[in-house]
Amino acid sequence: MTQALDALEYRRVVGRFATGVTVVTSTLDGGHYAMTCNSFASVSLDPVLVLFCPEKVARFHDVVLSSGEWAVSVLGQSQEAASRLFARRGRPLEDQFAGIAHSYGPLTGAVVLDGALASLECRTVSTADAGDHTVVIGEVLGLGVPDPAADPLLYYEGRYRSFRPEPYA
């Protein structure tokens, strides 16, 4: 018989895996939607695929599944405030991008955050049920590097962290 895992202990343990921080965006019926996400990963080079995992109860979940197209902005250190904003549940959706420098992806129309380390525009090719989340796999349609000099924003043990790479010798 399998012993049930304690959810808080699980979060503490997996929180020891440092991740980058992204904001995933989508457009539906003229509205722009966003969600902070650290469950993002590269999947395949041929074809070029990535994935992310939205929580089923998040408003963004149904939007991105209905839209079928989305963009990922990989955040830099200076974008912690944007990460916190788009992680907040129940925030007003109207004017949520006000005061945040952004543009619109030429292939999907989804918001791409200016100053991001990297950006990807994607089209959903498959989904899979994963407990209280859905795994969304997307074909990468386009790539960008909005700020090639930015340092990454990291998330580790429930806190934002910074990383400054050592110069190459």
Coordinates of C-alpha atoms in Angstrom, one line a residue:
M1 CA 0.0 0.0 0.0
T2 CA 1.3 3.4 -1.0
Q3 CA 1.5 6.1 1.8
A4 CA 0.0 9.4 0.9
L5 CA 2.5 12.2 0.4
D6 CA 2.2 15.4 2.4
A7 CA 1.4 18.2 -0.1
L8 CA 3.5 20.9 1.8
E9 CA 6.5 18.5 2.0
Y10 CA 6.2 17.8 -1.7
R11 CA 6.2 21.5 -2.5
R12 CA 9.2 22.0 -0.2
V13 CA 11.2 19.2 -1.9
V14 CA 10.4 20.0 -5.5
G15 CA 11.0 23.7 -4.7
R16 CA 14.7 22.8 -4.4
F17 CA 14.7 22.5 -8.2
A18 CA 15.7 26.0 -9.4
T19 CA 13.6 27.1 -12.4
G20 CA 13.5 30.0 -14.7
V21 CA 10.3 32.1 -14.7
T22 CA 8.1 32.7 -17.7
V23 CA 4.9 34.6 -18.4
V24 CA 2.7 32.7 -20.9
T25 CA 0.2 34.8 -22.8
S26 CA -2.7 34.2 -25.2
T27 CA -5.3 36.1 -27.1
L28 CA -9.0 35.2 -27.3
D29 CA -11.9 37.2 -28.7
G30 CA -9.8 40.4 -28.7
G31 CA -8.7 40.0 -25.0
H32 CA -5.2 39.5 -23.9
Y33 CA -4.5 37.0 -21.0
A34 CA -1.4 36.1 -19.1
M35 CA -0.1 33.7 -16.4
T36 CA 3.2 33.4 -14.6
C37 CA 4.6 29.9 -15.1
N38 CA 7.7 28.0 -14.1
S39 CA 6.5 24.7 -15.4
F40 CA 7.9 25.4 -18.9
A41 CA 10.3 23.1 -20.7
S42 CA 11.9 22.3 -24.1
V43 CA 10.5 19.0 -25.4
S44 CA 11.9 18.3 -28.9
L45 CA 14.1 19.6 -31.7
D46 CA 12.4 17.8 -34.5
P47 CA 9.8 19.1 -34.6
V48 CA 10.6 22.0 -32.3
L49 CA 8.3 21.6 -29.3
V50 CA 7.9 23.1 -25.8
L51 CA 5.5 22.6 -23.0
F52 CA 3.9 24.3 -20.0
C53 CA 1.4 23.2 -17.5
P54 CA -1.5 25.5 -16.5
E55 CA -3.6 24.7 -13.5
K56 CA -7.1 23.6 -14.4
V57 CA -8.8 26.1 -12.1
A58 CA -6.8 29.1 -13.5
R59 CA -8.8 31.4 -15.8
F60 CA -5.9 31.2 -18.2
H61 CA -6.4 27.4 -18.6
D62 CA -9.5 27.6 -20.7
V63 CA -8.4 30.6 -22.6
V64 CA -5.2 29.0 -23.9
L65 CA -7.0 25.7 -24.7
S66 CA -9.6 27.6 -26.7
S67 CA -7.2 29.9 -28.4
G68 CA -4.7 27.2 -29.4
E69 CA -1.9 29.8 -29.8
W70 CA 0.3 31.4 -27.1
A71 CA 3.6 33.2 -26.4
V72 CA 6.2 32.6 -23.8
S73 CA 8.4 35.4 -22.3
V74 CA 11.4 34.1 -20.4
L75 CA 11.8 36.7 -17.7
G76 CA 14.9 38.6 -16.7
Q77 CA 15.8 39.8 -13.2
S78 CA 14.2 43.2 -13.8
Q79 CA 10.8 41.6 -14.4
E80 CA 10.0 40.2 -11.0
A81 CA 7.1 42.7 -10.6
A82 CA 5.6 41.4 -13.8
S83 CA 6.0 37.9 -12.6
R84 CA 4.3 38.7 -9.3
L85 CA 1.4 40.5 -11.1
F86 CA 0.6 37.7 -13.5
A87 CA 0.8 35.1 -10.6
R88 CA -1.9 36.9 -8.6
R89 CA -5.2 35.0 -8.7
G90 CA -8.3 37.0 -9.3
R91 CA -6.6 40.2 -10.5
P92 CA -8.6 42.4 -12.8
L93 CA -8.0 41.5 -16.4
E94 CA -8.8 44.9 -17.9
D95 CA -5.6 46.9 -18.5
Q96 CA -3.5 44.3 -16.8
F97 CA -0.6 45.1 -19.2
A98 CA -0.7 48.9 -18.4
G99 CA 2.7 50.0 -17.3
I100 CA 4.4 46.9 -18.5
A101 CA 6.4 47.3 -21.7
H102 CA 5.2 44.8 -24.3
S103 CA 4.6 44.2 -27.9
Y104 CA 2.5 41.7 -29.8
G105 CA 3.9 38.6 -31.4
P106 CA 3.7 38.8 -35.2
L107 CA 2.6 35.2 -35.6
T108 CA 0.1 34.8 -32.8
G109 CA -0.8 38.3 -31.7
A110 CA -0.1 37.2 -28.1
V111 CA 1.7 39.7 -25.8
V112 CA 5.5 39.4 -25.6
L113 CA 7.1 41.3 -22.7
D114 CA 9.8 43.7 -23.7
G115 CA 13.1 43.1 -21.8
A116 CA 12.5 39.3 -21.7
L117 CA 15.6 37.1 -22.1
A118 CA 13.8 35.1 -24.8
S119 CA 10.4 34.8 -26.4
L120 CA 8.6 32.0 -28.3
E121 CA 5.4 32.0 -30.2
C122 CA 3.6 28.6 -30.2
R123 CA 0.6 26.7 -31.5
T124 CA -0.8 23.9 -29.4
V125 CA -0.3 20.4 -30.9
S126 CA -1.4 18.3 -28.0
T127 CA -2.6 18.3 -24.4
A128 CA -2.6 15.7 -21.7
D129 CA -4.4 15.5 -18.4
A130 CA -2.0 15.7 -15.5
G131 CA -3.9 15.7 -12.2
D132 CA -4.9 19.3 -11.3
H133 CA -3.0 20.6 -14.3
T134 CA -3.0 20.1 -18.1
V135 CA 0.2 19.6 -20.0
V136 CA 0.1 21.8 -23.1
I137 CA 2.6 21.0 -25.8
G138 CA 3.2 23.5 -28.5
E139 CA 5.0 23.7 -31.8
V140 CA 7.3 26.7 -31.8
L141 CA 6.4 29.0 -34.6
G142 CA 8.8 31.9 -33.9
L143 CA 11.7 32.9 -31.6
G144 CA 13.0 36.1 -30.3
V145 CA 15.6 37.5 -27.9
P146 CA 14.1 40.8 -26.7
D147 CA 17.0 41.6 -24.3
P148 CA 20.2 39.6 -25.0
A149 CA 22.1 41.3 -22.1
A150 CA 19.5 40.5 -19.4
D151 CA 20.3 38.2 -16.5
P152 CA 17.7 35.5 -15.7
L153 CA 15.0 35.6 -13.0
L154 CA 15.1 32.4 -11.0
Y155 CA 12.7 30.8 -8.6
Y156 CA 14.1 28.5 -5.8
E157 CA 12.7 27.4 -2.5
G158 CA 9.6 29.6 -2.9
R159 CA 11.6 32.8 -3.5
Y160 CA 12.8 34.8 -6.5
R161 CA 16.6 34.6 -6.9
S162 CA 19.1 36.2 -9.1
F163 CA 21.9 34.8 -11.1
R164 CA 24.9 36.6 -12.4
P165 CA 27.1 34.4 -14.7
E166 CA 30.8 34.5 -14.3
P167 CA 32.6 36.1 -17.2
Y168 CA 34.3 33.6 -19.5
A169 CA 38.1 33.4 -19.0

